[in-house]
Tab-separated table of C-alpha atoms and ligand atoms in Angstrom:
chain	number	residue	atom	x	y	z
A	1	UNK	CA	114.888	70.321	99.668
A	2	UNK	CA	112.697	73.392	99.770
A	3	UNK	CA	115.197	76.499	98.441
A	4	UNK	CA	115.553	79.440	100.463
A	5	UNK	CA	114.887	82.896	98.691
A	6	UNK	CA	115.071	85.086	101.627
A	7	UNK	CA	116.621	84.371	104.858
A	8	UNK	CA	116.689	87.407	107.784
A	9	UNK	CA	118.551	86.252	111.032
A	10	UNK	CA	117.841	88.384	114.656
A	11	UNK	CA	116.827	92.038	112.500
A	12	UNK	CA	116.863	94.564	114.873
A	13	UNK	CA	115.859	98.075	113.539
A	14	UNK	CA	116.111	101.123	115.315
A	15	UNK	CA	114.693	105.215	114.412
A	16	UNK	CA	116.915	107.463	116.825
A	17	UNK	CA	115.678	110.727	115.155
A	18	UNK	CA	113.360	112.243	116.580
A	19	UNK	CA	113.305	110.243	119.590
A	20	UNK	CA	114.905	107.045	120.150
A	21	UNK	CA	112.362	103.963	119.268
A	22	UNK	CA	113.097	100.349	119.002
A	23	UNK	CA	110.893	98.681	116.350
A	24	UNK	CA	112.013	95.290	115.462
A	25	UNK	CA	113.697	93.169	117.662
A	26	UNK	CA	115.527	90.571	116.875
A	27	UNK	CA	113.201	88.722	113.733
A	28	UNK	CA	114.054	85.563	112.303
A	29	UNK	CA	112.359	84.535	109.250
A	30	UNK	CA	112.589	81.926	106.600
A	31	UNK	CA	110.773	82.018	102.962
A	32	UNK	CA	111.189	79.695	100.070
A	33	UNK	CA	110.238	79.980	96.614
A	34	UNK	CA	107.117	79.054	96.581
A	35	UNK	CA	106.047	80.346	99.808
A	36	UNK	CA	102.983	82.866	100.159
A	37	UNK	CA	103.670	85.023	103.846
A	38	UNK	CA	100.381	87.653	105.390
A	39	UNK	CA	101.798	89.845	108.094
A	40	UNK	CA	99.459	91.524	110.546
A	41	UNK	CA	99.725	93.831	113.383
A	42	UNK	CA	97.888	96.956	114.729
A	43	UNK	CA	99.070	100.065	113.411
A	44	UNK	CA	102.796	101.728	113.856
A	45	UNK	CA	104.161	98.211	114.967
A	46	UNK	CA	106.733	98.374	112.293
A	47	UNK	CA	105.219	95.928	109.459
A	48	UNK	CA	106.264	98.654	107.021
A	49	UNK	CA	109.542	98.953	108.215
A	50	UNK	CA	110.437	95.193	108.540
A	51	UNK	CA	109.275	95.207	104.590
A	52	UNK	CA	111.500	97.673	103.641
A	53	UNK	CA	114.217	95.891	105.661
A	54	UNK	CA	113.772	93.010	104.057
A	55	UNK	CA	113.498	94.629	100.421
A	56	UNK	CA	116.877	96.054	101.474
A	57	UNK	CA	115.506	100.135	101.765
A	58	UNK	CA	116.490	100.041	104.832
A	59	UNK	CA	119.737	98.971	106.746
A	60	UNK	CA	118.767	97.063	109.548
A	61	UNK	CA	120.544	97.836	112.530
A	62	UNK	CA	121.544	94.111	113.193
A	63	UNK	CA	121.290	90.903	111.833
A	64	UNK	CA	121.491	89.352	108.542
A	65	UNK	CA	119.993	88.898	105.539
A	66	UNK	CA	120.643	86.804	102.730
A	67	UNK	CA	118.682	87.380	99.191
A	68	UNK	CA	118.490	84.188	96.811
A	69	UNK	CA	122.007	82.529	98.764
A	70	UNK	CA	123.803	86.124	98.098
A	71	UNK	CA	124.771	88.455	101.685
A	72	UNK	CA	122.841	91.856	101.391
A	73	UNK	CA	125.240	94.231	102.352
A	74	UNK	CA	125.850	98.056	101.231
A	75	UNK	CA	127.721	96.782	98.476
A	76	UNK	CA	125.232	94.356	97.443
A	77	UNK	CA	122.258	95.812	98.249
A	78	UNK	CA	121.185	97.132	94.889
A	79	UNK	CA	122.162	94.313	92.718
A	80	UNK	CA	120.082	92.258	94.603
A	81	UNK	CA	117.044	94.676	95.070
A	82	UNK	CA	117.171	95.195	90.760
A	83	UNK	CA	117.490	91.454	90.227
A	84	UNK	CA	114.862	89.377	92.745
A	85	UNK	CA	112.731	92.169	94.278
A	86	UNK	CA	109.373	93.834	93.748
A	87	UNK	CA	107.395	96.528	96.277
A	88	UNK	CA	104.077	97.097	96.327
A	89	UNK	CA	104.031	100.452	98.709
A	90	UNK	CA	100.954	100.984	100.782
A	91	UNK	CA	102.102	104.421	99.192
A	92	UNK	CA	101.955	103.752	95.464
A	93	UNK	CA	105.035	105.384	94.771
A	94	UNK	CA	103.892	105.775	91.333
A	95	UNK	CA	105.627	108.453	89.170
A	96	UNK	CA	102.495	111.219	88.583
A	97	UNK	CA	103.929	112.456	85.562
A	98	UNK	CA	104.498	108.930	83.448
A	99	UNK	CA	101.283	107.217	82.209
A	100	UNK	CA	100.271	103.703	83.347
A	101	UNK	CA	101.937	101.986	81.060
A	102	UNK	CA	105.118	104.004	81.397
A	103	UNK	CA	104.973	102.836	85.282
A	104	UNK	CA	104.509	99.164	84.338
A	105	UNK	CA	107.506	99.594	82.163
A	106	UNK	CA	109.532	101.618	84.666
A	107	UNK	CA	111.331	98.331	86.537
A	108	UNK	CA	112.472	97.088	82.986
A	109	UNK	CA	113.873	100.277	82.002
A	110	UNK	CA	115.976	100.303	84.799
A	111	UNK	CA	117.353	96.979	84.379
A	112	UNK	CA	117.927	98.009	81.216
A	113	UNK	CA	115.269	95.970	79.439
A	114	UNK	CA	114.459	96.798	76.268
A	115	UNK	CA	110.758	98.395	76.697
A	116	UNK	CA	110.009	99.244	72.966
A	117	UNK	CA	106.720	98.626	71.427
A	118	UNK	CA	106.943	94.693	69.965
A	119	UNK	CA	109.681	93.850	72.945
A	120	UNK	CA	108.766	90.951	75.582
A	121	UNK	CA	108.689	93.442	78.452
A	122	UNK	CA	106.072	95.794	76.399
A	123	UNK	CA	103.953	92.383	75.653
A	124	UNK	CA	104.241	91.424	79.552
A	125	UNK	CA	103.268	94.986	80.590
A	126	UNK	CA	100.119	95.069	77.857
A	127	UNK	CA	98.908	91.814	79.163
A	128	UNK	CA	99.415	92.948	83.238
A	129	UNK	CA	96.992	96.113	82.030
A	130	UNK	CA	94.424	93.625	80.651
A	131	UNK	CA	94.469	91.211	83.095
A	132	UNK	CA	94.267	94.358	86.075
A	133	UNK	CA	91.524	95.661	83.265
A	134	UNK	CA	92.602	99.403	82.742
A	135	UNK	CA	93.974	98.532	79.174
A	136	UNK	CA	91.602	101.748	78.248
A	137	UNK	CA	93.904	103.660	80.713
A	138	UNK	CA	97.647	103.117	79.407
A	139	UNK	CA	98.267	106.526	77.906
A	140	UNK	CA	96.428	108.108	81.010
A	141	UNK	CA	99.502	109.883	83.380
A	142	UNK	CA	98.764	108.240	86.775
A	143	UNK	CA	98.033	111.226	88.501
A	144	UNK	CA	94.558	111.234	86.493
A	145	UNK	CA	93.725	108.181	87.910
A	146	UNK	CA	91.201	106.702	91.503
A	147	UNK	CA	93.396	105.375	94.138
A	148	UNK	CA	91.828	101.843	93.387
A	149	UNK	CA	93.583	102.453	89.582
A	150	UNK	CA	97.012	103.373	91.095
A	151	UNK	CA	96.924	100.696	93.338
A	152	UNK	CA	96.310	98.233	90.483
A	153	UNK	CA	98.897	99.741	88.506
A	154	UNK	CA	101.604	99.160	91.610
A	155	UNK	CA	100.935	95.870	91.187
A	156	UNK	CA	101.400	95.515	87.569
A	157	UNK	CA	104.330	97.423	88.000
A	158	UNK	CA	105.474	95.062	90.369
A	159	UNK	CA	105.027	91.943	88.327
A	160	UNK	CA	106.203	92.931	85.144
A	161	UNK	CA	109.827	92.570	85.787
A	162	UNK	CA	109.297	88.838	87.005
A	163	UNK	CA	110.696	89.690	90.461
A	164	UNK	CA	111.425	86.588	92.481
A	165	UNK	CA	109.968	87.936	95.768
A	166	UNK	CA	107.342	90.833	96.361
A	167	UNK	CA	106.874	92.556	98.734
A	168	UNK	CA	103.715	94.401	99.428
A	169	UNK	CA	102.052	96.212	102.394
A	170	UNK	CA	97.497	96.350	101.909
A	171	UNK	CA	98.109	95.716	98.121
A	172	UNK	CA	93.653	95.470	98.107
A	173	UNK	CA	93.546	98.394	101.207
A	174	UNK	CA	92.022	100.712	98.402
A	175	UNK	CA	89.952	98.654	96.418
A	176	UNK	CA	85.954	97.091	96.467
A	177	UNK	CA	85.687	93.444	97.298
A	178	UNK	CA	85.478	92.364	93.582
A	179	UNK	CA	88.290	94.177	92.772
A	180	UNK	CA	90.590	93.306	95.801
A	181	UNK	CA	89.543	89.243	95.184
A	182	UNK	CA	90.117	89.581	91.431
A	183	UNK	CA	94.072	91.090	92.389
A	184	UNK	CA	94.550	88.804	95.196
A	185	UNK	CA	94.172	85.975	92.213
A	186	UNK	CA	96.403	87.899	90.245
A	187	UNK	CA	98.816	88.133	92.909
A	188	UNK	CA	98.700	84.168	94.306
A	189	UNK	CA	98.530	82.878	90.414
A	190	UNK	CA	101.707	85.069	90.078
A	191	UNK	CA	103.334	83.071	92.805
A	192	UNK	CA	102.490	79.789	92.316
A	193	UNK	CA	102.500	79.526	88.677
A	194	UNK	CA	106.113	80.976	88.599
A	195	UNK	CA	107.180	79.509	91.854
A	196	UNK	CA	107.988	82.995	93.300
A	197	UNK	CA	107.376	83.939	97.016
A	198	UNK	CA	105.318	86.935	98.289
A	199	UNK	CA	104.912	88.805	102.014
A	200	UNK	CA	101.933	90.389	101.845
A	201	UNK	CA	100.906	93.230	104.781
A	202	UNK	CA	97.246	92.936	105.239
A	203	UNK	CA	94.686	93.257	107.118
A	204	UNK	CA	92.077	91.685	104.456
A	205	UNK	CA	91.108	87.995	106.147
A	206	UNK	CA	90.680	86.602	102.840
A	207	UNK	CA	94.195	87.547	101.331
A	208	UNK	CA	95.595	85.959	104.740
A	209	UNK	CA	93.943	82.934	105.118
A	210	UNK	CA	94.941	82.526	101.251
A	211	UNK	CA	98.696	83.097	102.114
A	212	UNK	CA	100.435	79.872	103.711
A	213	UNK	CA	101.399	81.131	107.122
A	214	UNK	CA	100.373	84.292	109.072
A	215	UNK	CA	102.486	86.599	111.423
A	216	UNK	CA	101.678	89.226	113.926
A	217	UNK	CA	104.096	91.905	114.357
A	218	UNK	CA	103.438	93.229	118.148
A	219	UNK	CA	106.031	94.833	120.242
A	220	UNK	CA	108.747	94.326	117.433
A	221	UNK	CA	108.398	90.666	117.432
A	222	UNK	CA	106.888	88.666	114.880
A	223	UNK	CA	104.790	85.455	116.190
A	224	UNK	CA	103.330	82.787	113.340
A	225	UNK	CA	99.440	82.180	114.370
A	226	UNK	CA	98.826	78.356	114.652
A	227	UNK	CA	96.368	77.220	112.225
A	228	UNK	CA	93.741	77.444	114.879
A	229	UNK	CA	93.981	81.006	115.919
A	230	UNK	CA	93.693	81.760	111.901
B	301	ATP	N1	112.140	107.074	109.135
B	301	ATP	C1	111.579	107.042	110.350
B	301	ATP	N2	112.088	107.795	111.345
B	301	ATP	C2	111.552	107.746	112.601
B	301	ATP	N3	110.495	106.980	112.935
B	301	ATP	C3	109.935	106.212	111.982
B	301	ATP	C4	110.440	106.205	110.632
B	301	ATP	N4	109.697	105.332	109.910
B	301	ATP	C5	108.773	104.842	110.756
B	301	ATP	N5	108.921	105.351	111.985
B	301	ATP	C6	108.108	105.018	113.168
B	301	ATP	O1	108.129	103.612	113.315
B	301	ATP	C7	106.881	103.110	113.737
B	301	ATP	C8	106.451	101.988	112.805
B	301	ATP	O2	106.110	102.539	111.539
B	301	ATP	P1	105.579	101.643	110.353
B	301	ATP	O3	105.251	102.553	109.234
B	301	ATP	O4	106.566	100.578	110.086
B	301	ATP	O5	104.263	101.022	111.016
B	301	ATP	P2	103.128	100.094	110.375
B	301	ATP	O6	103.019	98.882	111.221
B	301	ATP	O7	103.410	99.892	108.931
B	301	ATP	O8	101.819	100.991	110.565
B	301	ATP	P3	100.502	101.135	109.618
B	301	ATP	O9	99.666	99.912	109.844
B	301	ATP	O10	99.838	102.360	110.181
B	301	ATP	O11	100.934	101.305	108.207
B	301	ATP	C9	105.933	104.289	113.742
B	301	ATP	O12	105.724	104.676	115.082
B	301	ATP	C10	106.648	105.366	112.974
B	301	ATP	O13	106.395	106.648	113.486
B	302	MG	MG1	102.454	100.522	107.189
């Protein structure tokens, strides 16, 4: 039987500062291991907030959601993020002052990796800045470097931890069509080699016709698109 890693029951989410507006309402979703998820939607539907609901940012304001069989809760909430979760911001969120390696690094430091030169999470980190090819930029600090670079760097960052699900909203929205096709590999290998599971925000076609089922967030409901409407 296919395993659940993530399992949201009838999210609702709410902003009542500075004016009152409802932005999900009531989402049900399902993913297993294994399981590849695009989300799409026209701009300020919420897919950015129902990511960081579901990477457990963001309370929702009902609903339930369960990470790898465990209740996210306030209590909870952190454990869980640390242990099975990975974000790749349409932001960056890179720390400007760390270099590109450092970032790559920065998950396993907090989980209280050892990161030291010769340590597995230093090898894992060296190979994610080959593979992403800016090896020649590790020692660079990240605010040196294109948006295309940062972006790539997220998503090293993201993977080097082994995170169980990822998260990511337009990982390829700054990057050339080589570039974006040579990270969406990166990012499908990641999942289906390791049997992980990824939602992906996008608006690229080719990234969601790659993924295994597509949703459109519209009106704070999210509706899968049958395989013919894809
Ligand atoms: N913390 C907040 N407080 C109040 N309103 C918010 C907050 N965060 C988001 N919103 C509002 O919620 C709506 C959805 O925002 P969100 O960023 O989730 O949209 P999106 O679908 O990701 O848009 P885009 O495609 O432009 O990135 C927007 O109208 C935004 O102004
Ligand atoms: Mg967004």
């Amino acid at each position: 039987m296919a395993h659940a890693i993530l399992k949201a029951t009838g999210i609702e989410k709410a902003f009542y500062k500075p004016l009152k507006t409802d932005i999900l309402k009531s989402i049900s979703l399902e993913v297993n291991y294994g399981d590849t998820i695009a989300i799409t939607g026209r701009s300020g539907q919420g897919k950015s907030t129902l990511l960081q609901v579901l990477g457990t940012l963001e309370p929702p304001c009902r609903g339930t959601l369960e990470i790898a069989s465990q209740k996210v809760n306030f209590f909870t909430k952190n454990k869980i993020r640390c242990n099975h979760i990975a974000f790749i911001f349409q932001s960056f969120h890179l720390l400007e002052d760390y270099t590109a390696l450092e970032n790559i690094l920065m998950p396993a430091k907090i989980a209280r990796q050892n990161t030291s030169r010769g340590s597995a999470a230093y090898k894992r980190a060296t190979e994610l800045l080959e593979r992403i090819e800016l090896t020649n930029r590790a020692d660079y600090h990240t605010k040196l470097l294109s948006g295309g670079e940062k972006q790539r760097i997220a998503i090293a960052r993201a993977l080097c931890n082994d995170p169980d699900l990822i998260l990511a909203d337009e990982p390829s929205g700054n990057l050339d069509k080589q570039t974006s096709s040579a990270i969406h590999s990166l990012l499908m290998d990641f999942v289906k080699q390791g049997n992980k599971a990824l939602i992906v925000v996008t608006h690229n076609s080719d990234l969601a016709s790659m993924c295994d089922r597509e949703y459109e967030l519209a009106d704070g409901i999210l509706q899968r698109k049958d395989a013919e409407s894809r």
